[in-house]
Short mmCIF file of C-alpha atoms in Angstrom, two decimals:
data_model
loop_
_atom_site.label_atom_id
_atom_site.label_comp_id
_atom_site.label_asym_id
_atom_site.label_seq_id
_atom_site.Cartn_x
_atom_site.Cartn_y
_atom_site.Cartn_z
CA MET A 1 0.01 0.00 0.00
CA LYS A 2 2.87 2.39 0.84
CA LYS A 3 4.44 1.73 -2.57
CA LEU A 4 1.19 2.52 -4.33
CA VAL A 5 0.78 5.80 -2.44
CA VAL A 6 4.25 6.83 -3.32
CA LEU A 7 3.77 6.00 -6.98
CA LEU A 8 0.67 7.99 -7.22
CA SER A 9 2.33 10.98 -5.62
CA ILE A 10 5.06 10.95 -8.23
CA VAL A 11 3.11 10.62 -11.40
CA THR A 12 -0.37 11.01 -12.78
CA ILE A 13 -1.50 8.78 -15.57
CA ILE A 14 -3.96 10.51 -17.82
CA ALA A 15 -5.82 8.89 -20.70
CA THR A 16 -6.93 11.62 -23.10
CA GLY A 17 -7.81 9.63 -26.17
CA CYS A 18 -4.88 11.24 -28.03
CA SER A 19 -2.34 9.18 -25.88
CA VAL A 20 -1.66 7.70 -22.52
CA THR A 21 1.07 9.70 -21.01
CA LYS A 22 2.83 9.61 -17.60
CA LEU A 23 2.62 13.15 -16.26
CA SER A 24 4.12 14.77 -13.20
CA ASP A 25 1.71 16.16 -10.68
CA LYS A 26 4.01 19.12 -10.16
CA ASP A 27 6.22 19.73 -13.22
CA ILE A 28 4.10 21.70 -15.71
CA SER A 29 7.00 22.29 -18.06
CA LYS A 30 7.75 18.56 -18.31
CA ASN A 31 4.13 17.73 -18.96
CA ILE A 32 3.82 20.31 -21.76
CA ASN A 33 7.03 19.19 -23.30
CA LEU A 34 5.89 15.54 -23.38
CA LEU A 35 2.44 16.35 -24.79
CA MET A 36 3.34 19.02 -27.35
CA SER A 37 6.19 16.86 -28.75
CA GLU A 38 3.82 14.07 -29.68
CA LYS A 39 2.65 13.80 -33.29
CA VAL A 40 -1.12 14.38 -33.92
CA LYS A 41 -2.87 11.61 -35.94
CA ASN A 42 -6.56 11.97 -35.03
CA TYR A 43 -9.17 14.63 -35.79
CA ASN A 44 -12.80 14.67 -34.78
CA VAL A 45 -13.94 18.35 -35.14
CA TYR A 46 -14.10 19.97 -38.60
CA TYR A 47 -14.82 23.49 -39.70
CA ASP A 48 -14.30 25.46 -42.88
CA GLY A 49 -10.59 26.41 -42.78
CA TYR A 50 -9.41 24.22 -39.88
CA LYS A 51 -9.91 21.02 -37.81
CA TYR A 52 -8.79 19.68 -34.42
CA TYR A 53 -9.11 16.82 -31.89
CA LEU A 54 -11.40 16.99 -28.91
CA PRO A 55 -10.17 14.51 -26.22
CA LYS A 56 -12.28 11.89 -24.63
CA GLY A 57 -14.26 13.21 -21.65
CA VAL A 58 -14.42 16.72 -23.02
CA ASN A 59 -17.74 17.77 -24.62
CA PHE A 60 -19.15 20.78 -26.35
CA ILE A 61 -21.36 23.21 -24.43
CA ASP A 62 -21.57 25.70 -27.35
CA LYS A 63 -19.69 26.25 -30.54
CA ASP A 64 -19.62 28.31 -33.71
CA ASP A 65 -17.15 28.94 -36.57
CA TYR A 66 -14.25 30.21 -34.44
CA ASN A 67 -15.34 29.98 -30.84
CA ALA A 68 -16.27 27.03 -28.68
CA ILE A 69 -17.14 26.33 -25.00
CA VAL A 70 -16.24 22.77 -23.78
CA GLN A 71 -16.62 21.06 -20.46
CA ASP A 72 -14.45 18.27 -19.01
CA LYS A 73 -15.44 15.33 -16.81
CA ASN A 74 -14.77 17.43 -13.69
CA GLY A 75 -17.27 20.11 -14.79
CA ASN A 76 -14.58 22.69 -15.70
CA ARG A 77 -15.41 24.85 -18.65
CA TYR A 78 -12.77 25.86 -21.28
CA TYR A 79 -13.15 28.69 -23.74
CA LEU A 80 -11.54 28.20 -27.19
CA TYR A 81 -10.92 30.92 -29.76
CA VAL A 82 -9.32 30.01 -33.13
CA ASP A 83 -7.81 33.09 -34.57
CA ALA A 84 -7.83 32.37 -38.35
CA ILE A 85 -7.12 36.12 -39.12
CA SER A 86 -3.89 36.07 -37.05
CA TYR A 87 -2.92 32.80 -38.71
CA TYR A 88 -3.68 34.22 -42.19
CA ASN A 89 -1.58 37.36 -41.49
CA LYS A 90 1.15 35.39 -39.56
CA VAL A 91 1.03 37.63 -36.56
CA ASP A 92 4.26 37.37 -34.39
CA ASN A 93 4.18 36.05 -30.87
CA SER A 94 4.94 39.19 -28.78
CA TYR A 95 4.37 37.52 -25.33
CA LYS A 96 6.84 38.24 -22.64
CA ILE A 97 7.26 35.94 -19.64
CA LYS A 98 5.54 37.34 -16.54
CA LYS A 99 7.56 36.54 -13.46
CA SER A 100 4.83 37.55 -11.06
CA SER A 101 2.49 34.80 -12.41
CA TYR A 102 2.13 31.39 -10.77
CA TYR A 103 3.41 30.03 -14.07
CA SER A 104 4.46 31.75 -17.28
CA ASP A 105 6.39 30.41 -20.29
CA LYS A 106 6.82 30.90 -24.03
CA LEU A 107 6.22 27.80 -26.16
CA ASP A 108 7.81 26.64 -29.41
CA TYR A 109 7.14 23.22 -30.83
CA ASN A 110 6.99 21.82 -34.34
CA LYS A 111 7.50 25.31 -35.88
CA LYS A 112 4.51 26.59 -34.00
CA ASN A 113 4.65 28.96 -31.05
CA GLY A 114 2.65 30.50 -28.23
CA TYR A 115 2.63 30.77 -24.46
CA ILE A 116 0.98 29.61 -21.23
CA GLN A 117 0.25 31.83 -18.31
CA ILE A 118 -1.34 30.75 -15.04
CA ASP A 119 -2.43 33.29 -12.37
CA LYS A 120 -3.75 32.48 -8.94
CA ASP A 121 -7.12 34.14 -8.28
CA GLY A 122 -8.37 33.31 -4.78
CA ASP A 123 -8.69 29.55 -4.52
CA LYS A 124 -8.78 29.24 -8.39
CA TYR A 125 -6.17 29.34 -11.10
CA PHE A 126 -6.74 31.31 -14.30
CA ILE A 127 -5.13 29.62 -17.25
CA GLN A 128 -4.43 31.42 -20.51
CA PHE A 129 -2.97 29.00 -23.08
CA VAL A 130 -2.08 30.19 -26.62
CA TYR A 131 -0.60 27.98 -29.28
CA ASN A 132 -0.84 27.72 -33.05
CA TYR A 133 -2.93 30.86 -33.36
CA SER A 134 -5.53 29.66 -30.99
CA LYS A 135 -6.35 30.53 -27.39
CA MET A 136 -7.97 28.60 -24.47
CA GLU A 137 -8.90 29.90 -21.08
CA ALA A 138 -10.25 28.39 -17.87
CA TYR A 139 -10.63 28.90 -14.14
CA VAL A 140 -9.85 25.66 -12.34
CA SER A 141 -8.80 24.46 -8.91
CA LYS A 142 -5.17 23.43 -8.19
CA ASP A 143 -6.21 19.79 -8.22
CA ASP A 144 -7.48 20.12 -11.79
CA LEU A 145 -4.50 21.94 -13.26
CA VAL A 146 -2.80 18.75 -14.63
CA ASP A 147 -6.04 17.44 -16.29
CA THR A 148 -6.88 20.89 -17.72
CA ILE A 149 -3.45 21.58 -19.14
CA THR A 150 -3.33 18.10 -20.64
CA ASN A 151 -6.70 18.57 -22.40
CA MET A 152 -5.67 22.03 -23.57
CA CYS A 153 -2.40 20.61 -24.99
CA CYS A 154 -4.28 17.96 -26.85
CA ILE A 155 -6.69 20.47 -28.44
CA LEU A 156 -4.34 23.23 -29.27
CA ARG A 157 -1.51 21.08 -30.66
CA SER A 158 -3.99 19.31 -32.99
CA ILE A 159 -5.43 22.45 -34.68
CA LYS A 160 -4.65 22.31 -38.40
CA PHE A 161 -5.50 25.08 -40.82
CA ASN A 162 -6.49 24.61 -44.46
CA ASN A 163 -4.68 27.43 -46.36
CA LYS A 164 -6.75 27.11 -49.51
CA VAL A 165 -10.10 27.32 -47.71
CA LEU A 166 -8.96 30.27 -45.52
CA GLU A 167 -7.77 32.09 -48.63
CA SER A 168 -11.24 31.76 -50.10
CA ILE A 169 -12.91 32.78 -46.84
CA ILE A 170 -10.62 35.60 -45.77
CA GLY A 171 -8.42 36.55 -48.70
CA GLU A 172 -8.54 40.29 -49.31
CA ASN A 173 -11.60 40.72 -47.08
CA ALA A 174 -9.66 40.38 -43.75
CA LEU A 175 -10.41 44.06 -42.89
CA ASP A 176 -14.16 43.33 -43.09
CA TYR A 177 -13.86 40.99 -40.09
CA LYS A 178 -14.92 42.49 -36.71
CA GLU A 179 -12.01 43.45 -34.54
CA GLU A 180 -12.13 41.96 -31.09
CA ASP A 181 -11.54 43.61 -27.74
CA TYR A 182 -8.48 41.39 -27.02
CA THR A 183 -5.20 40.48 -28.64
CA LEU A 184 -4.19 36.88 -29.08
CA PHE A 185 -0.61 37.08 -27.96
CA LYS A 186 -1.14 39.52 -25.06
CA ALA A 187 -2.10 38.12 -21.70
CA ASP A 188 -3.21 40.74 -19.14
CA SER A 189 -5.51 39.65 -16.28
CA SER A 190 -6.33 43.26 -15.44
CA LYS A 191 -8.16 43.79 -18.82
CA GLU A 192 -11.14 42.20 -20.32
CA SER A 193 -10.18 38.67 -21.45
CA PHE A 194 -11.68 36.34 -24.04
CA LEU A 195 -13.35 34.49 -21.24
CA ASP A 196 -15.17 37.59 -20.28
CA VAL A 197 -16.26 38.16 -23.88
CA VAL A 198 -17.59 34.65 -24.31
CA GLU A 199 -19.43 34.72 -20.96
CA ARG A 200 -21.07 37.95 -21.97
CA GLU A 201 -22.08 36.54 -25.38
CA GLU A 202 -23.41 33.35 -23.66
CA THR A 203 -25.62 35.60 -21.36
CA ASP A 204 -26.81 37.64 -24.34
CA ARG A 205 -27.88 34.38 -26.13
CA TYR A 206 -29.65 33.21 -23.06
CA LYS A 207 -31.59 36.45 -22.75
CA LYS A 208 -32.39 36.35 -26.48
CA ASP A 209 -33.73 32.85 -26.17
CA LEU A 210 -35.98 33.91 -23.30
CA GLU A 211 -37.28 36.76 -25.41
CA ASP A 212 -38.00 34.45 -28.35
CA GLU A 213 -39.85 32.05 -26.11
CA LYS A 214 -41.93 34.97 -24.71
CA ILE A 215 -42.79 36.14 -28.24
CA GLU A 216 -43.94 32.61 -29.21
CA LEU A 217 -46.07 32.38 -26.08
CA ASP A 218 -47.68 35.75 -26.79
CA ASP A 219 -48.51 34.59 -30.33
#
């Protein structure tokens, strides 16, 4: 029994559907390096211009062309934004490591780059994970950090863009796309984040659904 307890305290074995990997319960850098270095072979989510893999145990709550809200088996919600405009224009990674954060690092794997920043907020941890022109955010407990980062790694590393399709969708009309209130490669917890934007949009959609139901009842 003692040997089992020691073993479990050293590593966490996580089955994500993309692999079964022995991950440290403390070393975030080691986990990311293991996961991001693996080759992606599977895809199960397809959109015009890109595709990616959603791990087992992670399900959609809401989704559209470039945004998605997913939930893991522990009930944590992640917010995903795929920035096809930044990809099309090859925007540079301008992120600078933030020493005051719980964890902050720039990422560079397989000719793709990004960053991860984790900030402690009360008893929760705010994760901002950018890689391959896509961003994920979540508020989770410390116990869920390993699972959450694993799932985010599997999703973000798997995103694959289709240049021909994006050329036809974006092309010379990139300026016609609505500019967002946030910047992909800038992490600043003091300003409105993508998570705030999505939560507001989700609330607006809920209010609209209630209004539509009221109209139908009145009819």
